[in-house]
Each structure stands twice: as C-alpha cells, then as structure tokens.
Amino acid sequence: MRSREVREEALNALDISDENCRFLFNTIPMPVFVLDRRSLRILDCNESVEEAYGYRREELLQTSFLNFFEESEQQNLALELRTSSMLNHVTQITRGGRTILVNLRTSRSQYGGRSALLVTASDIISILMVKPQLIQASKMATLGEMTAGIAHELNQPLSVIKTASSFLLSRATSGETVQPELLRAMIEEIDGHVDRATGMVHHLRDFGRMSQKVLEPVWVNEVIGRVLDIFSQQLRLRQIEVVRELAPDLPTVQADSNRLEQVLINLLINARDAIEEQQEKQCALGERDRIVVRTSVVRNHVRIEVQDSGVGIAEAVKGRIFEPFFTTKRAGKGTGLGLSISYGIVQDFRGRIEMESAEHEGSNFIVYIPVSGTDHAREDSDRR
Ligand SMILES: Nc1ncnc2c1ncn2[C@@H]1O[C@H](COP(=O)(O)OP(=O)(O)O)[C@@H](O)[C@H]1O
Ligand SMILES: [Mg+2]
C-alpha cells in the first residue's frame, strides 16, 4: 500500500485529539483538512495547511472549505468533493489572493462522532518550483527556440558595419580620400551598431544566468521593450504584427526583471505558436495575425496582457494548460513547461495569471503583479 494511503487509513482509525496522533497529523508534509461531510466546514487541519494557505489553524476552524475556491466554482466543487475521491488541478485562493494549483484527494472518515471528509492537498506547482534547475532548463530551451530570431537580429547591425567597412576599404585601396564629415558619420554608424550588437549579446548572457530570486522594483514597460527588441524581428518574419498598448507612467512592480522576462517570452512564444497553427489551418497568412501587448493599472496591480489572434484553446484542455508537461504541440516543439513555470514565477511575485480564450478566435493571457510598496507587495517581503 502506498504510504499516503497508510497515513490516511491510520488517521481514519485514530482520534486526532490524542497527543501522539496530533503530532503525527501535524508532521504529514502535505496539507490535510478534516471537513464536516455535510456542510464542508473545516473541523480540523494540520500544520502544513498554515504554510501552504497562509492562515493559522484557529482562523480556519468552522469556516467553509469552499472559501478557498472562486465563488463561481464553489457549487460544482462542493458536489465533486462529496462524490469523487480525486479532484485534479483545481485552483485555490490562499491568503492575500495568491492562487495555488492543487490536486485534492478525499476520503470518508469519522471525527468526534461526526461523519467527516479527509481532504489532502498536493500543490503541484510548488512541487515543481522546488527545483530551480527546472526553471533554468526551461529557460535554456526558450533560448534555443529564440536562436533563429536572435541570429537574424544580430545580422542587421553586422551587415550595416560590413557595408560601411567595405566602402572605407575600397576607398583606402584606391587611394581616394573620404570627406571628413562622411568619414565621421560612417564611423558613428559603425560605432552605434557595434553597441547595439554588444547590447544584444549582453542581454542574452544576462537572460541565460540563473536568477537570484530577489524581488525589487521593476518597470514593466521597460522589460516589455527589452523582450520585444529581441523578439519582434522573428514575429515580423512570420507576418505577425506586434501592437504595443503600454500605459504611460506605470508604477513599478515588486518582481525580478530576469524572471519576468522569462514569463513574457513564454507567453509570446505561445502566442506565436498559436498564430502559426491558425495560419497552417487556413493554409494562408491571416490578415489580422497580431499580438497585442497591453499594460494598465488595476487595483494596486499592474496588469500585463498578451493577446493573440491564434487558434485559441479548446474547452476540454483549458483546465490543464498550466499543468507541468502538458502540451498539445508536437514532440520537439513543446515542452509543456512554459505556462507552469510562468505560473510559479508570477506566484512568487505574489501575482497571478489568468486566461481568456475562445477556440479559433484567439487567447489573452493576463498577468497581475502587485505594485511596489503596496500591501500586496509588502505582505510578500514580510513572509520571506
Ligand atoms: N496563446 C495560446 N493559444 C493557444 N493555446 C495555448 C496558448 N498558450 C498556451 N496554450 C496551450 O497550452 C499548452 C501548454 O503551454 P506551455 O506550458 O507553454 O507548453 P508548450 O508551449 O511547450 O506546449 C500548449 O501546448 C497549448 O496547447
Ligand atoms: Mg510554451
């Protein structure tokens, strides 16, 4: 029998009020709730709950377990909790509005003479996030995907430099003089393009570095600008127009620009793939193939939207796209890590990612990140 089942069976048979059993109950490394089976109120929970959900046990006792779900989903989930033994990939809202993606296992039990429901939660995103190497591996895969676009981008300054140097060389070889103003203008041109190429190389090197996981004030529009600098060329080549609708004077958010870049690149790659898939289906380039990157401020959060006119997401898979290793792309193209890693990163910023999508119409991925210095952001640093 698997160890979790052993534990649950032990719990079923024992009275948690006993000191030894309480100790056992509390040392289970995953959140366990004891619910009243009829009302779904929380009768008891272990210490792992405090860590995962951010509430103290006393605050939760006698409150409804359904409070952890979006209001619109509460009725459905209440039914599922009572009737099925496994609920996969449900979103729960923890203290401060942070969302976690969990698998819930339920089993029937008795508690203080009442019929109870034992619920164990495993937080699948956090399990994944424990491994910084995985974030890094996904970043490397992203870099690999971007190579073609970057090579193209580097080609432009190089070809300008080549044209200028060929011209100067031919003049030097033939002994012709070059007007001092022209010479100066050309050297300035070369100098500017060398700086541009160097900037790109530095940027790539920085992006490839392992992030330090420190949160600091970040200008979102600036990060978007940097990402689009290295990305728009390859989108243009695919006839995809990028529209920037960036709110001026955005406040800074409490984040890490390196990891925020990773999130934006993941969303842009997905948008690009979705549009390409749509183009393949129509056997033509669409006229309205475009990605809109939009920023705004909403209730102490900066909202970043990456909206595409791609294939959209089928209803049947909507609930699974943030799951690690879930991909609908062919082998070699998708790793299924982009969204789950992005979800984890944004969660680390105390923010959240939402998705709106209609099949054949396109998708919009919306990221909310707390503005620096607000309660949402402060709660984050208090907890660290
Ligand atoms: N913008 C989008 N449009 C349509 N489908 C999307 C979009 N973004 C993500 N998806 C779906 O979510 C899945 C998971 O995305 P992701 O985690 O980035 O992995 P990958 O891109 O490697 O498949 C994709 O395979 C795709 O089915
Ligand atoms: Mg992806």
Coordinates of C-alpha atoms and ligand atoms in Angstrom, one line a residue:
M1 CA 0.0 0.0 0.0
R2 CA 1.3 3.5 -0.8
S3 CA 2.5 5.5 2.2
R4 CA -0.1 8.2 1.8
E5 CA -2.9 5.6 2.0
V6 CA -1.3 4.1 5.1
R7 CA -1.3 7.5 6.7
E8 CA -4.9 8.2 5.8
E9 CA -6.0 4.8 7.0
A10 CA -4.2 5.5 10.3
L11 CA -5.9 8.8 10.5
N12 CA -9.3 7.3 9.8
A13 CA -9.0 4.9 12.7
L14 CA -7.5 7.3 15.2
D15 CA -8.6 10.2 17.2
I16 CA -6.6 13.2 16.3
S17 CA -7.2 14.8 19.7
D18 CA -4.7 12.2 21.2
E19 CA -1.3 13.9 21.6
N20 CA 0.7 11.4 19.7
C21 CA -1.7 11.3 16.8
R22 CA -1.8 15.1 16.8
F23 CA 1.9 15.1 16.4
L24 CA 1.7 12.6 13.5
F25 CA -1.1 14.5 11.9
N26 CA 0.9 17.7 12.0
T27 CA 4.1 16.2 10.6
I28 CA 2.4 15.0 7.4
P29 CA 4.2 17.1 4.9
M30 CA 1.1 18.0 2.9
P31 CA -1.9 19.9 3.9
V32 CA -4.7 17.8 5.4
F33 CA -8.2 19.1 6.3
V34 CA -10.9 17.4 8.2
L35 CA -14.3 18.6 6.9
D36 CA -17.8 18.1 8.1
R37 CA -19.1 15.9 5.3
R38 CA -22.5 17.7 5.1
S39 CA -21.5 21.4 5.5
L40 CA -17.9 21.2 4.3
R41 CA -16.9 23.3 7.2
I42 CA -13.3 22.8 8.4
L43 CA -13.3 20.8 11.7
D44 CA -9.5 20.5 11.9
C45 CA -6.4 20.8 9.8
N46 CA -2.7 20.1 10.2
E47 CA 0.3 22.5 10.3
S48 CA 1.2 22.1 6.7
V49 CA -2.0 23.9 5.9
E50 CA -0.7 27.1 7.6
E51 CA 2.4 27.1 5.4
A52 CA 0.5 26.3 2.1
Y53 CA -2.5 28.5 2.6
G54 CA -1.1 31.3 4.8
Y55 CA -3.8 31.1 7.5
R56 CA -3.4 30.0 11.1
R57 CA -5.4 26.9 12.1
E58 CA -7.6 28.9 14.5
E59 CA -8.6 31.3 11.7
L60 CA -9.8 28.4 9.6
L61 CA -11.8 26.3 12.1
Q62 CA -15.5 26.3 11.4
T63 CA -15.1 28.3 8.2
S64 CA -16.2 26.7 4.9
F65 CA -13.6 24.8 2.9
L66 CA -15.4 26.3 -0.2
N67 CA -14.0 29.7 0.7
F68 CA -10.7 28.6 -0.9
F69 CA -12.4 28.4 -4.3
E70 CA -13.6 31.1 -6.8
E71 CA -17.2 31.9 -6.0
S72 CA -18.4 30.8 -9.4
E73 CA -16.9 27.4 -8.9
Q74 CA -18.0 26.7 -5.4
Q75 CA -21.2 24.8 -6.2
N76 CA -19.6 22.5 -8.7
L77 CA -16.7 21.8 -6.4
A78 CA -18.9 21.1 -3.4
L79 CA -20.6 18.4 -5.4
E80 CA -17.3 16.9 -6.6
L81 CA -15.8 17.0 -3.1
R82 CA -18.7 14.9 -1.8
T83 CA -18.8 12.5 -4.7
S84 CA -15.4 11.9 -6.1
S85 CA -12.2 10.8 -4.4
M86 CA -9.8 12.7 -6.6
L87 CA -10.1 16.3 -7.8
N88 CA -7.3 17.2 -10.2
H89 CA -5.8 20.6 -11.0
V90 CA -8.2 22.8 -9.1
T91 CA -7.3 26.4 -8.4
Q92 CA -7.5 27.5 -4.8
I93 CA -7.1 31.0 -3.4
T94 CA -4.9 31.4 -0.4
R95 CA -4.2 34.4 1.9
G96 CA -3.6 37.7 0.1
G97 CA -5.3 36.4 -3.1
R98 CA -2.4 34.2 -4.1
T99 CA -3.6 31.2 -6.2
I100 CA -2.3 27.7 -6.0
L101 CA -2.9 24.8 -8.3
V102 CA -3.6 21.6 -6.4
N103 CA -4.7 18.0 -6.6
L104 CA -7.2 17.1 -3.9
R105 CA -7.8 13.6 -2.6
T106 CA -10.7 12.9 -0.4
S107 CA -11.7 10.0 1.8
R108 CA -14.5 9.4 4.2
S109 CA -13.8 9.3 7.9
Q110 CA -15.3 9.9 11.4
Y111 CA -14.3 12.8 13.5
G112 CA -15.6 13.3 17.0
G113 CA -18.6 11.1 16.2
R114 CA -19.5 13.1 13.1
S115 CA -19.2 11.9 9.5
A116 CA -16.2 13.7 8.1
L117 CA -14.3 14.1 4.9
L118 CA -10.5 14.0 5.0
V119 CA -9.0 16.1 2.3
T120 CA -5.3 16.1 1.4
A121 CA -3.9 18.7 -1.0
S122 CA -0.8 18.5 -3.0
D123 CA 0.4 21.7 -4.5
I124 CA 1.6 20.7 -7.9
I125 CA 3.1 23.9 -9.0
S126 CA 5.1 24.3 -5.8
I127 CA 6.4 20.8 -6.1
L128 CA 7.7 21.7 -9.5
M129 CA 9.1 25.1 -8.3
V130 CA 11.2 23.4 -5.7
K131 CA 13.6 22.7 -8.5
P132 CA 15.4 25.9 -9.7
Q133 CA 17.2 23.7 -12.1
L134 CA 14.0 23.0 -13.9
I135 CA 13.3 26.7 -14.3
Q136 CA 16.8 27.1 -15.7
A137 CA 16.4 24.1 -18.1
S138 CA 13.2 25.7 -19.4
K139 CA 14.9 29.0 -19.9
M140 CA 17.7 27.3 -21.9
A141 CA 15.0 25.6 -24.1
T142 CA 13.5 29.1 -24.6
L143 CA 16.8 30.5 -25.6
G144 CA 17.3 27.6 -28.0
E145 CA 13.9 28.4 -29.6
M146 CA 14.9 32.1 -29.9
T147 CA 18.2 31.4 -31.6
A148 CA 17.0 31.8 -35.1
G149 CA 15.3 35.2 -34.4
I150 CA 18.4 36.4 -32.5
A151 CA 20.8 35.4 -35.3
H152 CA 18.6 37.4 -37.6
E153 CA 18.6 40.3 -35.3
L154 CA 22.4 40.3 -35.0
N155 CA 22.7 40.2 -38.7
Q156 CA 21.3 43.6 -39.2
P157 CA 24.0 45.6 -37.3
L158 CA 26.6 43.3 -38.8
S159 CA 25.5 44.0 -42.3
V160 CA 25.5 47.7 -41.7
I161 CA 29.0 47.5 -40.3
K162 CA 30.1 45.4 -43.3
T163 CA 28.7 47.8 -45.8
A164 CA 30.5 50.7 -44.1
S165 CA 33.8 48.9 -43.7
S166 CA 33.7 47.7 -47.4
F167 CA 33.1 51.2 -48.6
L168 CA 36.0 52.6 -46.5
L169 CA 38.3 49.7 -47.5
S170 CA 37.6 50.3 -51.2
R171 CA 38.4 54.0 -50.8
A172 CA 41.6 53.2 -48.9
T173 CA 42.7 50.7 -51.5
S174 CA 42.1 53.0 -54.4
G175 CA 43.7 55.9 -52.5
E176 CA 40.6 58.1 -52.7
T177 CA 40.0 60.4 -49.9
V178 CA 36.8 60.4 -48.0
Q179 CA 35.2 63.7 -46.8
P180 CA 35.8 64.2 -43.1
E181 CA 32.1 64.6 -42.4
L182 CA 31.2 61.5 -44.3
L183 CA 34.0 59.6 -42.6
R184 CA 32.8 60.7 -39.2
A185 CA 29.2 59.8 -40.0
M186 CA 30.2 56.3 -41.1
I187 CA 32.3 55.7 -38.1
E188 CA 29.5 56.9 -35.8
E189 CA 27.2 54.5 -37.7
I190 CA 29.6 51.6 -37.2
D191 CA 30.1 52.5 -33.5
G192 CA 26.3 52.7 -32.9
H193 CA 25.7 49.3 -34.5
V194 CA 28.6 47.7 -32.6
D195 CA 26.9 48.9 -29.4
R196 CA 23.6 47.5 -30.5
A197 CA 25.1 44.1 -31.2
T198 CA 27.0 44.2 -27.9
G199 CA 23.8 45.1 -26.1
M200 CA 22.1 42.1 -27.6
V201 CA 24.8 39.7 -26.6
H202 CA 24.9 41.1 -23.0
H203 CA 21.2 40.8 -22.8
L204 CA 21.3 37.2 -23.9
R205 CA 24.0 36.4 -21.4
D206 CA 22.0 38.1 -18.6
F207 CA 18.9 36.2 -19.6
G208 CA 20.7 32.9 -19.5
R209 CA 22.0 33.5 -16.0
M210 CA 20.4 31.7 -13.1
S211 CA 18.2 34.3 -11.4
Q212 CA 18.9 35.3 -7.8
K213 CA 15.3 35.3 -6.8
V214 CA 15.4 38.8 -5.2
L215 CA 12.4 41.0 -5.6
E216 CA 12.9 44.6 -6.4
P217 CA 11.0 47.5 -8.1
V218 CA 10.8 46.7 -11.8
W219 CA 9.5 48.9 -14.6
V220 CA 7.2 46.6 -16.6
N221 CA 7.2 48.6 -19.8
E222 CA 11.0 48.6 -19.9
V223 CA 11.1 44.8 -19.6
I224 CA 8.5 44.5 -22.4
G225 CA 10.6 46.8 -24.5
R226 CA 13.7 44.7 -24.0
V227 CA 11.8 41.4 -24.8
L228 CA 10.2 42.9 -27.9
D229 CA 13.6 44.1 -29.0
I230 CA 14.9 40.6 -29.4
F231 CA 11.6 39.1 -30.4
S232 CA 9.8 41.4 -32.9
Q233 CA 12.0 40.6 -35.8
Q234 CA 11.2 36.9 -35.9
L235 CA 7.5 37.8 -35.5
R236 CA 7.7 40.2 -38.4
L237 CA 9.2 37.5 -40.5
R238 CA 6.2 35.4 -39.8
Q239 CA 3.9 38.3 -40.8
I240 CA 2.8 38.7 -37.2
E241 CA 2.2 42.3 -36.2
V242 CA 3.1 43.3 -32.7
V243 CA 1.0 46.1 -31.2
R244 CA 2.1 47.8 -28.0
E245 CA -0.6 49.4 -25.9
L246 CA 1.6 50.4 -23.0
A247 CA 0.1 52.7 -20.3
P248 CA 2.5 55.6 -19.7
D249 CA 3.6 56.3 -16.1
L250 CA 3.1 52.8 -14.8
P251 CA 4.2 52.4 -11.2
T252 CA 6.9 49.8 -10.6
V253 CA 6.0 46.3 -9.5
Q254 CA 7.8 44.2 -6.9
A255 CA 9.4 41.5 -9.1
D256 CA 12.6 40.2 -10.6
S257 CA 13.1 41.5 -14.2
N258 CA 15.0 38.4 -15.3
R259 CA 12.2 36.1 -14.4
L260 CA 9.5 38.5 -15.6
E261 CA 11.3 38.4 -19.0
Q262 CA 11.1 34.7 -18.9
V263 CA 7.3 34.8 -18.3
L264 CA 6.8 37.3 -21.2
I265 CA 8.9 35.3 -23.6
N266 CA 7.0 32.2 -22.7
L267 CA 3.7 34.0 -23.4
L268 CA 5.0 35.5 -26.7
I269 CA 6.2 32.1 -27.9
N270 CA 2.8 30.5 -27.1
A271 CA 1.1 33.4 -28.9
R272 CA 3.4 33.0 -31.9
D273 CA 2.8 29.2 -32.0
A274 CA -1.0 29.7 -31.7
I275 CA -1.0 32.1 -34.6
E276 CA 1.2 29.8 -36.7
E277 CA -1.1 26.9 -36.1
Q278 CA -4.0 29.1 -37.2
Q279 CA -2.1 30.1 -40.3
E280 CA -1.4 26.4 -41.1
K281 CA -5.1 25.6 -40.7
Q282 CA -6.2 28.3 -43.0
C283 CA -3.3 27.4 -45.4
A284 CA -2.6 31.1 -45.6
L285 CA -1.3 34.0 -43.7
G286 CA -4.2 35.7 -42.0
E287 CA -4.7 39.4 -42.4
R288 CA -5.2 40.0 -38.8
D289 CA -2.4 38.0 -37.4
R290 CA -1.3 40.0 -34.5
I291 CA -0.2 40.0 -30.9
V292 CA -1.2 42.9 -28.6
V293 CA 0.9 43.6 -25.6
R294 CA -1.0 45.8 -23.2
T295 CA -0.3 47.3 -19.8
S296 CA -2.6 49.0 -17.3
V297 CA -3.1 49.5 -13.6
V298 CA -5.9 47.7 -11.8
R299 CA -6.4 47.9 -8.0
N300 CA -2.7 48.1 -6.8
H301 CA -1.6 45.7 -9.5
V302 CA 0.0 46.2 -12.9
R303 CA -1.9 44.2 -15.5
I304 CA 0.0 42.8 -18.4
E305 CA -1.9 41.3 -21.3
V306 CA -0.5 39.2 -24.1
Q307 CA -3.3 38.7 -26.6
D308 CA -3.1 36.8 -29.8
S309 CA -5.3 36.0 -32.8
G310 CA -4.3 32.4 -32.8
V311 CA -6.2 29.1 -32.7
G312 CA -7.5 29.6 -29.1
I313 CA -7.8 26.9 -26.5
A314 CA -10.3 24.1 -26.7
E315 CA -12.7 23.9 -23.7
A316 CA -11.5 20.3 -23.0
V317 CA -7.9 21.4 -22.3
K318 CA -8.5 24.8 -20.6
G319 CA -8.2 23.2 -17.2
R320 CA -4.9 21.6 -18.0
I321 CA -2.7 24.1 -19.7
F322 CA -0.9 25.3 -16.5
E323 CA -0.1 21.7 -15.6
P324 CA 3.6 20.8 -15.8
F325 CA 4.5 18.9 -19.0
F326 CA 1.1 19.4 -20.5
T327 CA 1.5 20.3 -24.2
T328 CA -0.6 20.0 -27.3
K329 CA 2.4 20.6 -29.5
R330 CA 4.3 18.0 -31.4
A331 CA 7.4 16.4 -29.9
G332 CA 10.4 18.7 -30.2
K333 CA 8.3 21.8 -30.3
G334 CA 6.5 22.0 -27.0
T335 CA 7.9 21.0 -23.6
G336 CA 4.7 21.8 -21.7
L337 CA 6.8 23.8 -19.2
G338 CA 6.3 27.4 -20.3
L339 CA 3.0 28.1 -18.6
S340 CA 3.6 26.1 -15.4
I341 CA 6.9 27.8 -14.9
S342 CA 5.4 31.2 -15.6
Y343 CA 2.6 30.4 -13.2
G344 CA 5.1 29.6 -10.5
I345 CA 7.2 32.7 -11.2
V346 CA 4.2 35.0 -11.1
Q347 CA 3.0 33.3 -7.9
D348 CA 6.4 34.1 -6.4
F349 CA 5.8 37.8 -7.2
R350 CA 2.5 37.4 -5.3
G351 CA 0.7 37.9 -8.6
R352 CA -1.5 35.7 -10.7
I353 CA -2.0 34.6 -14.3
E354 CA -5.5 34.4 -15.9
M355 CA -6.5 33.2 -19.3
E356 CA -9.4 34.0 -21.6
S357 CA -9.7 32.1 -24.8
A358 CA -12.2 31.2 -27.5
E359 CA -11.5 28.5 -30.0
H360 CA -10.5 29.8 -33.4
E361 CA -10.7 33.4 -32.1
G362 CA -7.5 33.7 -30.0
S363 CA -6.4 33.9 -26.4
N364 CA -5.5 36.5 -23.9
F365 CA -3.1 35.8 -21.1
I366 CA -3.4 38.3 -18.3
V367 CA -0.7 38.7 -15.6
Y368 CA -1.3 40.7 -12.5
I369 CA 1.7 41.8 -10.3
P370 CA 1.4 43.9 -7.2
V371 CA 2.7 47.5 -7.4
S372 CA 5.8 48.1 -5.2
G373 CA 5.2 49.4 -1.8
T374 CA 1.5 48.3 -1.7
D375 CA 0.1 45.9 1.0
H376 CA 0.1 43.1 -1.5
A377 CA 3.7 43.5 -2.3
R378 CA 4.7 44.1 1.3
E379 CA 3.0 41.0 2.5
D380 CA 5.3 39.3 0.2
S381 CA 8.5 40.7 1.8
D382 CA 7.1 40.1 5.3
R383 CA 6.8 36.5 4.5
R384 CA 10.3 36.0 3.2
Ligands
LIG1 N1 -1.7 31.6 -26.6 C1 -2.1 30.3 -26.7 N2 -3.0 29.9 -27.6 C2 -3.5 28.7 -27.7 N3 -3.0 27.7 -26.9 C3 -2.1 28.0 -25.9 C4 -1.6 29.3 -25.8 N4 -0.8 29.3 -24.7 C5 -0.7 28.0 -24.3 N5 -1.5 27.2 -25.0 C6 -1.8 25.8 -24.8 O1 -1.2 25.4 -23.5 C7 -0.3 24.4 -23.7 C8 0.8 24.5 -22.7 O2 1.6 25.6 -22.9 P1 3.1 25.7 -22.3 O3 3.1 25.3 -20.9 O4 3.7 27.0 -22.7 O5 3.8 24.5 -23.1 P2 4.2 24.3 -24.6 O6 4.1 25.7 -25.2 O7 5.6 23.8 -24.6 O8 3.2 23.4 -25.2 C9 0.2 24.5 -25.1 O9 0.6 23.3 -25.6 C10 -1.1 25.0 -25.8 O10 -2.0 23.9 -26.0
MG2 MG 5.0 27.4 -24.3

